[in-house]
Structures are given as C-alpha cells and as structure tokens.
Short mmCIF file of C-alpha atoms in Angstrom, two decimals:
data_model
loop_
_atom_site.label_atom_id
_atom_site.label_comp_id
_atom_site.label_asym_id
_atom_site.label_seq_id
_atom_site.Cartn_x
_atom_site.Cartn_y
_atom_site.Cartn_z
CA MET A 1 0.00 0.00 0.00
CA HIS A 2 2.94 2.25 0.81
CA GLU A 3 4.19 1.57 -2.72
CA PHE A 4 0.86 2.76 -4.16
CA PHE A 5 0.93 6.06 -2.29
CA SER A 6 4.50 6.79 -3.27
CA ILE A 7 3.60 6.10 -6.92
CA LEU A 8 0.65 8.48 -6.61
CA LEU A 9 2.93 11.26 -5.47
CA SER A 10 5.88 10.56 -7.74
CA GLY A 11 6.31 12.55 -10.94
CA ASP A 12 7.63 9.61 -12.97
CA VAL A 13 4.39 7.68 -13.36
CA PRO A 14 1.65 10.26 -13.84
CA PHE A 15 -0.94 7.81 -15.21
CA VAL A 16 -1.93 6.39 -11.81
CA ARG A 17 -2.45 9.90 -10.54
CA TYR A 18 -4.42 10.78 -13.68
CA ALA A 19 -6.60 7.71 -13.23
CA LEU A 20 -7.27 8.66 -9.62
CA ILE A 21 -8.12 12.27 -10.52
CA ALA A 22 -10.41 11.10 -13.34
CA SER A 23 -12.17 8.71 -10.93
CA LEU A 24 -12.61 11.38 -8.27
CA LEU A 25 -13.93 13.94 -10.76
CA SER A 26 -16.36 11.45 -12.29
CA SER A 27 -17.60 10.21 -8.92
CA PHE A 28 -19.89 13.23 -8.58
CA PRO A 29 -21.73 12.83 -11.90
CA LEU A 30 -21.72 9.04 -11.45
CA GLY A 31 -23.33 9.27 -8.02
CA MET A 32 -25.94 11.80 -9.15
CA ILE A 33 -26.88 10.33 -12.52
CA GLY A 34 -26.51 6.77 -11.27
CA SER A 35 -29.17 7.53 -8.66
CA PHE A 36 -31.60 8.61 -11.38
CA VAL A 37 -30.68 5.53 -13.42
CA VAL A 38 -31.46 3.27 -10.45
CA VAL A 39 -34.68 4.90 -9.25
CA LYS A 40 -36.04 5.20 -12.80
CA ASN A 41 -34.98 1.65 -13.73
CA MET A 42 -32.90 2.97 -16.61
CA GLY A 43 -30.12 0.38 -16.22
CA SER A 44 -30.61 -1.14 -19.65
CA ILE A 45 -30.71 2.31 -21.25
CA ALA A 46 -27.35 3.12 -19.67
CA GLY A 47 -26.10 -0.30 -20.81
CA ALA A 48 -27.17 0.41 -24.38
CA ILE A 49 -25.41 3.79 -24.38
CA SER A 50 -22.21 2.36 -22.92
CA HIS A 51 -22.09 -0.45 -25.49
CA SER A 52 -22.89 1.85 -28.41
CA VAL A 53 -19.81 3.83 -27.37
CA ILE A 54 -17.69 0.91 -28.61
CA GLY A 55 -19.02 1.66 -32.10
CA GLY A 56 -17.72 5.21 -31.80
CA ILE A 57 -14.32 4.03 -30.60
CA GLY A 58 -14.04 1.53 -33.48
CA LEU A 59 -15.04 4.09 -36.09
CA ALA A 60 -12.66 6.70 -34.70
CA LEU A 61 -9.68 4.31 -34.72
CA TYR A 62 -10.57 3.25 -38.27
CA LEU A 63 -10.74 6.87 -39.48
CA GLN A 64 -7.51 7.71 -37.65
CA ILE A 65 -5.49 4.88 -39.10
CA VAL A 66 -7.03 4.23 -42.53
CA PHE A 67 -7.93 7.84 -43.49
CA LYS A 68 -5.23 9.53 -41.40
CA TRP A 69 -7.80 11.79 -39.71
CA ARG A 70 -5.58 12.33 -36.69
CA TRP A 71 -8.05 14.52 -34.83
CA VAL A 72 -10.69 11.80 -34.62
CA THR A 73 -9.54 10.31 -31.34
CA PRO A 74 -11.29 7.32 -29.76
CA GLN A 75 -12.44 9.71 -27.02
CA ILE A 76 -14.21 11.95 -29.54
CA GLY A 77 -15.71 8.91 -31.26
CA ALA A 78 -16.95 7.58 -27.92
CA LEU A 79 -18.46 10.90 -26.84
CA VAL A 80 -20.20 11.45 -30.19
CA PHE A 81 -21.67 7.95 -30.17
CA ALA A 82 -22.75 8.28 -26.52
CA VAL A 83 -24.58 11.53 -27.26
CA LEU A 84 -26.08 10.22 -30.52
CA SER A 85 -27.41 7.06 -28.91
CA GLY A 86 -28.76 9.16 -26.04
CA LEU A 87 -30.62 11.38 -28.52
CA LEU A 88 -31.85 8.38 -30.52
CA LEU A 89 -33.17 6.73 -27.36
CA SER A 90 -34.92 9.94 -26.27
CA TRP A 91 -36.56 10.19 -29.66
CA PHE A 92 -37.90 6.64 -29.41
CA LEU A 93 -38.91 7.22 -25.81
CA ILE A 94 -40.93 10.33 -26.66
CA LYS A 95 -42.22 9.67 -30.16
CA GLY A 96 -41.69 6.02 -30.92
CA LYS A 97 -44.50 3.53 -30.92
CA GLN A 98 -42.06 0.60 -30.91
CA ARG A 99 -41.45 -1.58 -27.89
CA PHE A 100 -38.89 0.47 -26.06
CA ASP A 101 -36.82 -2.39 -24.64
CA THR A 102 -36.40 -3.82 -28.16
CA VAL A 103 -35.06 -0.44 -29.30
CA VAL A 104 -32.70 -0.36 -26.30
CA ASN A 105 -31.39 -3.86 -27.06
CA SER A 106 -30.91 -3.02 -30.75
CA ILE A 107 -28.83 0.04 -29.98
CA TRP A 108 -26.86 -2.04 -27.50
CA VAL A 109 -25.90 -4.77 -30.00
CA ILE A 110 -25.61 -2.60 -33.12
CA GLY A 111 -23.17 -0.23 -31.39
CA MET A 112 -21.03 -3.07 -30.13
CA SER A 113 -21.05 -4.91 -33.49
CA LEU A 114 -20.10 -1.74 -35.37
CA GLY A 115 -17.20 -1.25 -33.00
CA LEU A 116 -15.85 -4.77 -33.36
CA ILE A 117 -16.21 -4.67 -37.17
CA PHE A 118 -14.33 -1.36 -37.44
CA LEU A 119 -11.63 -2.63 -35.10
CA SER A 120 -11.12 -5.71 -37.27
CA LEU A 121 -11.02 -3.54 -40.42
CA THR A 122 -8.34 -1.32 -38.91
CA PRO A 123 -5.01 -2.67 -40.18
CA THR A 124 -2.60 -2.00 -37.29
CA TYR A 125 -3.11 -4.13 -34.27
CA THR A 126 -5.64 -2.51 -31.96
CA ASP A 127 -6.50 -4.11 -28.71
CA PRO A 128 -10.25 -3.84 -28.06
CA MET A 129 -9.66 -5.00 -24.49
CA SER A 130 -8.43 -1.55 -23.46
CA TYR A 131 -11.70 0.01 -24.45
CA LEU A 132 -13.94 -2.78 -23.23
CA PHE A 133 -12.39 -3.10 -19.79
CA GLY A 134 -10.49 0.15 -19.35
CA ASN A 135 -6.81 0.97 -19.43
CA ILE A 136 -5.49 3.68 -17.18
CA LEU A 137 -2.33 3.91 -19.30
CA LEU A 138 -4.46 5.60 -21.97
CA ILE A 139 -5.37 8.65 -19.86
CA SER A 140 -3.66 11.86 -20.90
CA GLN A 141 -3.70 15.30 -19.34
CA GLN A 142 -6.07 16.50 -22.09
CA ASP A 143 -8.47 13.71 -21.21
CA LEU A 144 -8.44 14.85 -17.61
CA ILE A 145 -9.42 18.36 -18.65
CA LEU A 146 -12.30 17.00 -20.72
CA VAL A 147 -13.43 14.76 -17.83
CA GLY A 148 -13.26 17.76 -15.50
CA ILE A 149 -15.32 20.01 -17.77
CA LEU A 150 -17.96 17.37 -18.48
CA SER A 151 -18.23 16.41 -14.81
CA PHE A 152 -18.82 20.03 -13.95
CA VAL A 153 -21.49 20.35 -16.65
CA VAL A 154 -23.38 17.28 -15.42
CA VAL A 155 -23.25 18.32 -11.76
CA PHE A 156 -24.28 21.88 -12.63
CA VAL A 157 -27.28 20.80 -14.73
CA VAL A 158 -28.46 18.32 -12.07
CA ILE A 159 -28.24 20.91 -9.29
CA VAL A 160 -29.97 23.68 -11.28
CA PHE A 161 -32.80 21.46 -12.53
CA TYR A 162 -33.03 19.11 -9.55
CA PRO A 163 -36.69 19.88 -8.64
CA GLN A 164 -37.80 19.44 -12.25
CA LEU A 165 -35.76 16.27 -12.86
CA LYS A 166 -37.12 14.73 -9.67
CA ALA A 167 -40.70 15.73 -10.47
CA VAL A 168 -40.52 14.23 -13.96
CA SER A 169 -38.88 11.06 -12.65
CA PHE A 170 -41.57 10.51 -10.03
CA ASP A 171 -44.72 11.51 -11.90
CA GLU A 172 -44.61 12.60 -15.53
CA GLU A 173 -48.32 13.35 -15.89
CA PHE A 174 -48.53 15.53 -12.82
CA SER A 175 -45.37 17.40 -13.88
CA LYS A 176 -46.89 18.02 -17.30
CA ILE A 177 -49.98 19.60 -15.74
CA ARG A 178 -47.69 21.82 -13.66
CA GLY A 179 -46.21 23.14 -16.91
CA ILE A 180 -42.94 21.18 -16.89
CA SER A 181 -41.69 20.11 -20.32
CA VAL A 182 -41.52 16.39 -19.71
CA SER A 183 -39.97 15.62 -23.12
CA LEU A 184 -37.26 18.26 -22.65
CA PHE A 185 -36.26 16.86 -19.28
CA SER A 186 -36.35 13.27 -20.58
CA VAL A 187 -33.86 14.29 -23.27
CA VAL A 188 -31.74 16.20 -20.75
CA LEU A 189 -31.63 13.20 -18.41
CA LEU A 190 -30.64 10.80 -21.20
CA LEU A 191 -27.92 13.18 -22.41
CA LEU A 192 -26.58 13.41 -18.87
CA VAL A 193 -26.52 9.61 -18.74
CA SER A 194 -24.60 9.59 -22.06
CA ILE A 195 -21.99 12.05 -20.83
CA THR A 196 -21.60 10.23 -17.52
CA VAL A 197 -21.11 6.89 -19.25
CA PHE A 198 -18.33 8.48 -21.31
CA LEU A 199 -16.52 9.87 -18.26
CA MET A 200 -15.31 6.61 -16.77
CA LEU A 201 -14.65 4.93 -20.11
CA GLN A 202 -10.88 5.05 -19.91
CA VAL A 203 -10.64 4.02 -16.29
CA VAL A 204 -13.11 1.13 -16.16
CA GLY A 205 -14.01 0.53 -19.82
CA ALA A 206 -17.27 0.51 -21.75
CA LEU A 207 -18.52 -2.82 -20.43
CA MET A 208 -17.95 -1.96 -16.79
CA VAL A 209 -19.28 1.60 -16.63
CA ILE A 210 -22.82 0.44 -16.02
CA ALA A 211 -21.72 -1.30 -12.80
CA LEU A 212 -20.12 1.86 -11.48
CA LEU A 213 -23.25 3.77 -12.43
CA THR A 214 -25.78 1.47 -10.78
CA LEU A 215 -24.13 -0.39 -7.88
CA PRO A 216 -23.29 2.60 -5.62
CA PRO A 217 -26.85 4.01 -5.78
CA ALA A 218 -28.23 0.51 -5.30
CA ILE A 219 -26.22 0.24 -2.07
CA ALA A 220 -27.11 3.80 -1.01
CA SER A 221 -30.83 3.31 -1.64
CA MET A 222 -30.91 0.60 1.03
CA PHE A 223 -30.13 3.23 3.66
CA HIS A 224 -31.96 6.37 2.56
CA ARG A 225 -35.49 7.54 1.91
CA ARG A 226 -34.65 10.62 -0.16
CA LEU A 227 -33.21 10.84 -3.64
CA SER A 228 -30.81 13.62 -2.63
CA SER A 229 -29.36 11.51 0.21
CA ILE A 230 -28.95 8.56 -2.15
CA MET A 231 -27.03 10.83 -4.52
CA ILE A 232 -24.64 12.04 -1.83
CA THR A 233 -24.01 8.59 -0.37
CA SER A 234 -23.49 6.97 -3.75
CA THR A 235 -21.00 9.68 -4.69
CA LEU A 236 -19.04 8.87 -1.53
CA ILE A 237 -19.28 5.14 -2.25
CA THR A 238 -18.03 5.74 -5.81
CA ILE A 239 -15.07 7.77 -4.54
CA LEU A 240 -14.18 5.09 -1.99
CA PHE A 241 -14.49 2.11 -4.30
CA SER A 242 -12.79 3.64 -7.30
CA PHE A 243 -9.88 4.45 -5.01
CA ILE A 244 -9.78 0.92 -3.61
CA GLY A 245 -10.21 -0.55 -7.09
CA LEU A 246 -7.38 1.51 -8.50
CA MET A 247 -5.09 0.62 -5.62
CA VAL A 248 -5.79 -3.12 -5.67
CA SER A 249 -5.51 -3.32 -9.45
CA PHE A 250 -2.22 -1.45 -9.36
CA LEU A 251 -0.73 -3.59 -6.59
CA ALA A 252 -1.99 -6.86 -8.09
CA ASN A 253 -1.15 -5.75 -11.63
CA LEU A 254 -4.68 -6.44 -12.89
CA PRO A 255 -7.01 -4.34 -15.11
CA THR A 256 -8.71 -1.59 -13.06
CA GLY A 257 -12.24 -1.98 -14.46
CA PRO A 258 -12.86 -5.62 -13.57
CA VAL A 259 -11.11 -5.28 -10.20
CA THR A 260 -13.20 -2.25 -9.20
CA VAL A 261 -16.42 -3.86 -10.38
CA LEU A 262 -15.63 -7.10 -8.59
CA ILE A 263 -15.00 -5.34 -5.28
CA LEU A 264 -18.06 -3.12 -5.72
CA GLY A 265 -20.25 -6.06 -6.74
CA SER A 266 -19.13 -8.06 -3.70
CA ALA A 267 -19.85 -5.08 -1.46
CA TYR A 268 -23.34 -4.81 -2.94
CA LEU A 269 -24.09 -8.50 -2.44
CA GLY A 270 -22.60 -8.28 1.04
CA VAL A 271 -24.90 -5.42 2.02
CA VAL A 272 -27.92 -7.21 0.53
CA LEU A 273 -27.12 -10.36 2.55
CA LEU A 274 -26.39 -8.36 5.68
CA LYS A 275 -29.71 -6.60 5.33
CA ARG A 276 -31.50 -9.96 5.19
CA ILE A 277 -29.78 -11.08 8.39
CA ILE A 278 -30.00 -7.78 10.30
CA PRO A 279 -32.99 -5.87 8.96
CA PHE A 280 -32.08 -2.23 9.54
CA SER A 281 -34.56 0.40 8.54
CA ASN A 282 -34.16 3.08 5.91
CA MET B 1 -70.30 30.48 -13.99
CA LYS B 2 -69.33 27.56 -16.22
CA VAL B 3 -65.85 26.50 -15.15
CA ILE B 4 -65.52 23.41 -17.33
CA GLU B 5 -67.20 23.14 -20.70
CA VAL B 6 -66.94 20.12 -22.94
CA SER B 7 -68.56 20.29 -26.37
CA ASN B 8 -68.81 17.67 -29.13
CA LEU B 9 -65.75 15.89 -27.76
CA THR B 10 -64.53 12.75 -29.51
CA PHE B 11 -61.37 10.88 -28.57
CA GLY B 12 -59.74 7.46 -28.98
CA TYR B 13 -56.31 5.91 -28.51
CA GLU B 14 -56.21 3.72 -31.62
CA GLU B 15 -58.76 3.72 -34.42
CA GLU B 16 -61.85 3.13 -32.28
CA PRO B 17 -63.15 6.14 -30.38
CA VAL B 18 -63.35 5.71 -26.60
CA LEU B 19 -65.50 8.80 -26.12
CA MET B 20 -67.94 10.08 -28.72
CA ASP B 21 -69.87 13.31 -28.96
CA VAL B 22 -69.50 14.23 -25.31
CA ASN B 23 -71.23 17.41 -24.11
CA PHE B 24 -71.51 18.73 -20.59
CA PHE B 25 -70.52 21.62 -18.39
CA ILE B 26 -69.65 22.04 -14.75
CA GLU B 27 -70.44 25.16 -12.77
CA GLU B 28 -68.08 26.83 -10.33
CA GLY B 29 -68.17 25.22 -6.88
CA GLU B 30 -69.99 22.09 -7.98
CA PHE B 31 -69.05 18.64 -6.77
CA VAL B 32 -69.47 16.24 -9.67
CA THR B 33 -69.09 12.48 -9.46
CA ILE B 34 -68.27 10.58 -12.62
CA VAL B 35 -69.33 6.95 -12.70
CA GLY B 36 -69.53 4.31 -15.40
CA PRO B 37 -68.40 0.81 -16.34
CA ASN B 38 -64.74 -0.24 -16.58
CA GLY B 39 -63.24 0.87 -19.86
CA GLY B 40 -66.11 3.30 -20.34
CA GLY B 41 -63.69 6.23 -20.57
CA LYS B 42 -63.78 7.80 -17.11
CA THR B 43 -60.03 8.15 -16.66
CA THR B 44 -59.68 9.14 -20.31
CA LEU B 45 -62.17 11.94 -19.78
CA ILE B 46 -60.25 13.21 -16.73
CA LYS B 47 -56.97 13.12 -18.66
CA LEU B 48 -58.56 15.06 -21.52
CA MET B 49 -59.84 17.69 -19.10
CA CYS B 50 -56.34 17.93 -17.60
CA GLY B 51 -54.82 18.45 -21.03
CA LEU B 52 -52.79 15.22 -20.85
CA LEU B 53 -54.55 13.93 -23.97
CA THR B 54 -55.59 15.90 -27.06
CA PRO B 55 -59.15 15.44 -28.39
CA TRP B 56 -59.69 14.12 -31.93
CA SER B 57 -62.40 16.69 -32.33
CA GLY B 58 -64.54 18.95 -30.21
CA LYS B 59 -63.53 21.36 -27.53
CA ILE B 60 -62.72 21.41 -23.83
CA SER B 61 -62.46 24.68 -22.02
CA ILE B 62 -61.28 25.36 -18.48
CA TYR B 63 -62.19 28.90 -17.40
CA GLY B 64 -62.59 29.79 -21.08
CA LYS B 65 -59.22 28.50 -22.30
CA SER B 66 -57.80 25.15 -23.36
CA PRO B 67 -56.71 22.80 -20.54
CA LYS B 68 -53.06 23.19 -21.59
CA GLU B 69 -53.22 27.00 -21.40
CA ASN B 70 -54.99 26.91 -18.05
CA SER B 71 -53.25 23.89 -16.54
CA HIS B 72 -52.20 26.01 -13.55
CA LEU B 73 -55.88 26.09 -12.56
CA ILE B 74 -56.04 22.28 -12.39
CA GLY B 75 -55.14 20.19 -9.37
CA TYR B 76 -54.79 16.56 -10.39
CA VAL B 77 -55.00 13.56 -8.07
CA PRO B 78 -54.09 10.48 -10.13
CA GLN B 79 -54.82 6.84 -9.32
CA GLN B 80 -52.28 6.05 -6.63
CA ASN B 81 -51.50 2.57 -7.90
CA LEU B 82 -49.99 4.04 -11.07
CA LEU B 83 -47.15 5.65 -9.11
CA ASP B 84 -43.82 3.94 -8.52
CA ARG B 85 -43.93 2.79 -4.89
CA ARG B 86 -40.20 2.21 -4.76
CA PHE B 87 -39.26 5.79 -5.62
CA PRO B 88 -37.23 7.28 -2.73
CA ILE B 89 -39.31 10.29 -1.76
CA THR B 90 -40.75 11.61 1.49
CA VAL B 91 -44.29 12.83 2.09
CA GLU B 92 -43.15 16.45 2.20
CA GLU B 93 -41.22 16.05 -1.05
CA VAL B 94 -44.26 14.58 -2.82
CA VAL B 95 -46.39 17.52 -1.74
CA LEU B 96 -43.66 19.97 -2.83
CA LEU B 97 -44.10 18.61 -6.36
CA GLY B 98 -47.39 20.49 -6.35
CA ARG B 99 -45.28 23.67 -6.28
CA VAL B 100 -42.81 22.65 -9.01
CA LYS B 101 -42.19 25.35 -11.62
CA PRO B 102 -40.74 25.09 -15.15
CA PHE B 103 -37.52 26.56 -13.78
CA GLY B 104 -36.00 27.14 -10.37
CA TRP B 105 -35.90 25.69 -6.87
CA TYR B 106 -38.60 25.67 -4.22
CA THR B 107 -38.97 28.84 -2.18
CA ASN B 108 -39.86 29.43 1.46
CA ARG B 109 -43.35 30.33 0.36
CA ASP B 110 -43.63 26.93 -1.35
CA ARG B 111 -42.62 25.23 1.90
CA LYS B 112 -45.12 27.29 3.86
CA ILE B 113 -47.94 26.27 1.53
CA VAL B 114 -46.87 22.63 1.78
CA ARG B 115 -47.15 22.90 5.54
CA GLU B 116 -50.64 24.41 5.32
CA VAL B 117 -51.98 21.73 2.99
CA LEU B 118 -50.37 18.88 4.95
CA GLU B 119 -52.01 20.23 8.09
CA ARG B 120 -55.32 20.47 6.23
CA VAL B 121 -55.21 16.74 5.36
CA GLY B 122 -53.83 15.87 8.81
CA LEU B 123 -50.43 14.56 7.71
CA TRP B 124 -47.96 17.24 8.80
CA ASP B 125 -46.58 14.91 11.45
CA ALA B 126 -45.87 12.28 8.80
CA ARG B 127 -43.95 14.69 6.56
CA LYS B 128 -40.61 12.91 7.01
CA GLU B 129 -42.05 9.46 6.31
CA GLN B 130 -41.23 7.68 3.10
CA PHE B 131 -44.19 7.93 0.71
CA SER B 132 -44.10 4.19 0.01
CA SER B 133 -44.37 3.33 3.70
CA LEU B 134 -47.83 4.92 4.01
CA SER B 135 -51.18 3.14 4.00
CA GLY B 136 -53.46 3.49 0.97
CA GLY B 137 -55.59 6.08 2.75
CA GLN B 138 -52.61 8.19 3.81
CA MET B 139 -51.12 8.03 0.31
CA GLN B 140 -54.40 9.30 -1.06
CA ARG B 141 -54.36 12.23 1.35
CA VAL B 142 -50.77 13.03 0.37
CA LEU B 143 -51.77 13.11 -3.29
CA ILE B 144 -54.71 15.36 -2.45
CA ALA B 145 -52.34 17.63 -0.50
CA ARG B 146 -50.03 17.74 -3.52
CA ALA B 147 -52.92 18.85 -5.74
CA LEU B 148 -53.95 21.44 -3.12
CA ALA B 149 -50.40 22.77 -2.98
CA SER B 150 -50.83 23.84 -6.61
CA GLU B 151 -53.46 26.31 -5.34
CA ALA B 152 -55.73 25.40 -8.24
CA PRO B 153 -59.48 26.12 -7.99
CA ILE B 154 -60.39 22.87 -9.79
CA LEU B 155 -59.61 19.41 -8.43
CA PHE B 156 -59.78 16.22 -10.50
CA LEU B 157 -59.61 13.00 -8.48
CA ASP B 158 -59.28 9.63 -10.18
CA GLU B 159 -60.55 6.71 -8.08
CA PRO B 160 -59.62 8.24 -4.71
CA SER B 161 -61.28 5.46 -2.72
CA ALA B 162 -59.38 2.59 -4.35
CA ASN B 163 -57.14 0.65 -1.90
CA ILE B 164 -58.52 2.29 1.22
CA ASP B 165 -60.50 0.87 4.11
CA SER B 166 -63.81 2.15 5.44
CA GLU B 167 -62.25 4.15 8.28
CA ASN B 168 -60.04 6.03 5.84
CA GLU B 169 -62.97 6.37 3.48
CA LYS B 170 -64.82 8.37 6.15
CA GLN B 171 -61.79 10.58 6.63
CA LEU B 172 -61.52 11.04 2.86
CA SER B 173 -65.12 12.12 2.52
CA ALA B 174 -64.65 14.55 5.42
CA ILE B 175 -61.67 16.08 3.62
CA LEU B 176 -63.55 16.28 0.35
CA SER B 177 -66.54 17.95 1.93
CA ASP B 178 -64.16 20.49 3.52
CA LEU B 179 -62.50 21.11 0.14
CA LYS B 180 -65.89 21.55 -1.49
CA LYS B 181 -66.17 24.93 0.23
CA ASP B 182 -63.46 26.48 -1.92
CA HIS B 183 -63.03 24.20 -4.94
CA THR B 184 -64.82 22.85 -7.97
CA ILE B 185 -64.37 19.10 -7.62
CA VAL B 186 -64.70 16.26 -10.13
CA VAL B 187 -64.32 12.73 -8.77
CA VAL B 188 -64.15 9.56 -10.85
CA THR B 189 -65.17 6.57 -8.80
CA HIS B 190 -66.53 3.05 -8.78
CA ASP B 191 -67.81 3.47 -5.32
CA THR B 192 -70.20 6.37 -4.93
CA GLY B 193 -70.94 5.56 -1.30
CA PHE B 194 -68.30 7.81 0.20
CA VAL B 195 -69.39 10.86 -1.79
CA ASP B 196 -73.16 10.38 -1.87
CA MET B 197 -73.81 13.07 0.73
CA ILE B 198 -71.63 15.71 -0.96
CA THR B 199 -72.23 15.10 -4.66
CA ASP B 200 -74.23 17.73 -6.50
CA ARG B 201 -74.41 15.88 -9.78
CA VAL B 202 -73.59 12.44 -11.15
CA LEU B 203 -72.32 12.01 -14.70
CA CYS B 204 -72.21 8.59 -16.27
CA VAL B 205 -69.47 7.92 -18.81
CA HIS B 206 -69.97 5.08 -21.22
CA ARG B 207 -68.63 6.04 -24.63
CA THR B 208 -70.55 9.25 -24.12
CA VAL B 209 -71.63 11.22 -21.08
CA SER B 210 -75.12 11.34 -19.70
CA GLU B 211 -76.34 12.85 -16.50
CA HIS B 212 -78.08 11.07 -13.68
CA SER B 213 -80.82 13.28 -12.46
CA PHE B 214 -82.54 12.68 -9.18
CA VAL B 215 -86.09 12.57 -10.53
CA ASP B 216 -88.06 9.42 -10.57
CA ASP B 217 -88.91 9.02 -14.22
CA GLY B 218 -87.19 7.93 -17.40
CA LEU B 219 -84.82 4.99 -17.76
CA SER B 220 -83.19 4.11 -14.54
CA CYS B 221 -79.57 3.15 -14.52
CA ASN B 222 -78.60 -0.52 -14.14
CA TYR B 223 -75.34 0.00 -12.29
CA GLY B 224 -75.24 -0.62 -8.60
CA TYR B 225 -75.41 2.66 -6.79
CA PRO B 226 -76.16 3.21 -3.12
CA LYS B 227 -79.71 3.83 -1.95
CA HIS B 228 -79.30 7.53 -2.23
CA TYR B 229 -79.24 7.16 -6.01
CA ALA B 230 -81.83 4.45 -6.33
CA HIS B 231 -83.85 6.35 -8.89
CA VAL B 232 -81.18 7.78 -11.11
CA LYS B 233 -82.30 8.64 -14.57
CA HIS B 234 -79.99 7.75 -17.33
CA ASP B 235 -81.40 9.22 -20.49
CA THR B 236 -80.86 12.93 -20.26
CA LEU B 237 -77.98 13.76 -22.50
CA ILE B 238 -76.99 17.29 -21.72
CA LYS B 239 -76.94 19.38 -24.86
CA ARG B 240 -75.98 22.99 -24.90
#
C-alpha cells in the first residue's frame, strides 16, 4: 500500500495519478446520474449507451489509421456515439410507438457490433480490451481536462434542474400539468446519462461503466429515503471504491475496471445479505 | 359560472373512439361524481380535461381557455397505484411537487404552503415518512395535498377510494366535503358511497356522457349505486 501512495505522489508515473483524478472527478456525476438511473430503472438504457460507445471508438480508430484523420480520437468517437445514442433513445422514448426495450437492445448490440467490425477492419493491431475493460495507461492530461469540464457540466445541470428532474422522474403526468416540459427533461436526463457513461470509459471501460453507475446508488438506496441523500451517499461510495479498485488493481497488476467492479459487486451483495440477516430500517 | 365546458368531444387511442360526442358543463363550486363501467372512458375523460390527452375533435375549455393553457388552474389527483412505490421520496417532497415550476428551486413560500396543505389533510406529522411506507388512505391524502399545494381552484380526483379501508374512506369524505367549500371538484369513482352526501351531480361515462338526475322518471340506470341514487335517470344527454 505504501508503494501505491509513493507512486501516486511521484512525478515519474503520472498515469496512476491521472486515473485517480479522473475517478474522483467522475464520482460526482456518477453518483448523481446513477441515482436517477437506479430509481427510474434505466439500467438497460445506460447499458445500451455504454455499449454503443464501442461503435464510436471503433469508427474513430478506423478513421484515424485508414484515413489519417488524426483529430478523430477514440475519445471523440466515444463521446459522439454516446450523445447520438442518447438522442436516438430519447426520440424513441418520446415519439416512438415501438417496444422500447427492443429499441434499447438493438442500440446495444448494433453499437457493439459496429465497434468490433471497425476494429477488425483497422489494419494496425488494436487491442479492443483496453476500451472494453479500461486501461489507465491511456489517460492523458487533455483527457483529464475533458473529464473535469464534463463532470462540472453534469453536476451543474443536475443541481440547477433538480426539482424538475425529480418531479418528472416521479410523476410525468402531474409534472406536465404543472407546466414542466416532460420531453425536454427526458432528453436532458438521457444526455446526462450519455456524458456520464463516457466519463469513466478510460478508467473502467465501456462494459464496466454500467456497474459503477448502478451499484453505488443501489447500495445507497438501502439506507436512505430521499433521492438527494442517495445521490450524496453513492458519490461517496463511488469515490471510496474507485480508489480501492485503483489501488488493488495497481498492486496486483490487474485491469482496473474488472477489479473495481468485482469489489463493488461483492460489497453490494454483502450489504444485501447483511440486510437480510440484520434488517435495519431506511 | 361555467368552469368546465366540454362540447362535441370525440377521442380514442387507436382507431376506435373511446369517447364520442360528449357534451356537458360544470359550474363553479360544484361537486361532480363521474361513474360508469370499466373501460367506459372515465379516466380518459379526466386526462382530456387535464390536457394530458388531445381530443380528436370537439372542444374542452377550463375557465374559457384550453386545458393546456390553463393547466395552472387544475389540481390533479391520479390513481395512486400508477405511481412507482419504490421511488425514494418523502411525504413532504411529494407535496412539494405540487409547487414545481418550469424553472428554479422551491422557495420558502412553497414550503409554507406545503405545511398548510399537509395540516389540512392531517399529515404534517408524517412529513418525514417515506411515501411508500404509508397506507393506501394516507397516500391518497398526500396526493390530495399535492394537488392542493398547486393552489388550483379545480380538483380532479381519479378513483380516490381505491385501496382504502372504510375508516379512511370516512376521513376522505370529510376532507372532500371540507375542500368543497373552496373548490370545484370532479371525482371519478366506482364506489359512490363515500361521496353520496356531498355530490351535487352524477355524470355517467360510457362512450358518451349522460347525467343522472334525481327525478323518478325515465330509464333508470342498471349500475349498482347506493340507496341515495336508487332512482337515477340515465337518459338525459346534456346538450348545450
């Protein structure tokens, strides 16, 4: 553990520090948006967005290497695809007459398939594992700035529109009668989910983001009766577990995403079991 | 003064109309009970009057304007079983939703009004309780308080007596008869018993709307109403 802290502070290996800063910055949007995802049962929507992101990463790498478009980084590809799938899902949610879960599943698999096809078309060897499960070696200082800005945007929007977002999440019809634009806030919420999914992409990877988004609020909701308290507690849980995950993965030389998710998942199951044995109230 | 006016209203979800050629009006301060068979269009009619659904044809006016333009004059109490029971929200927070605005946070005035309405329905002491932990009757009172918090002169209640026991039903009818003093109230219900002493008029919705009058002639209605309405007449279609 001593080794981990000295690495954090040393100037030679900045990537561990970058990964920690990225995790801490994203913990706030993750805790807030994750709470909405859990109380509104939007887990599969978040899953679809996070998997569609792989399509964006694949396309960006393909354009970068085959067409020499240097500026199309995997991060840009991921963010664009996250936002586009968020918008597409909002459109189906508001206007579509299709079965919504079928739409969600389609976006999920189409995004992932696109990504894997583009990766296999890209001539130089690209390792999809980094993007699927995270790779803290990929985090640059520029990425940190982007993560910082986007985290601030998400937190700001949630705080400013908190009463409206909560009202729409609890009772759409009543909110509509009170003059709230339910479709606008549905789009806003899905876009916030998209941005939040993008934030932790490099640390934990596209496949694991959904766990970090849903498990901390799931734990927090066992102890609280208010949405705002769930948000605060799950932010703290996210901070704690991404720190532990990063440390353990570094010391054991294992990928950060799966290690963090495994620890977090065990904690969740542990709390669920504990609650069955000792029923404490919330 | 006619507060609610519905003329030549037709509406359906798919191709078949659910409501056809509906005409009626409600005067200020009236207490109107809407009855009718399942699937007859009671809830649909309430949602149309709230502006949640748009008519195929015909017109609905609330204080002279469309329901969407005058939605701030409408206090809506939905069927409680349609709400997500697992949502983490306290009683006070639910009632605050009645004060939600298109932009901005709740003010001290909003909180003061929430206190007044919670006291009016007798649930101020339960304000910190989780909404989902309440009994059916308490939940109903919270939803009424939320509608009251909107300070709207019209209240629409959809099946307020569902899921509540007879003790709570008495309490509910006491609250409604108190609210009658300063509101125009429209209640959709299967069970007219708890409102039979306060109802001014009974409308029956079954594809269209007809009024039950209290006179003893004409076709009597076949649905089971309490003794008070034993001689309801079911053939007077109100035409303007």
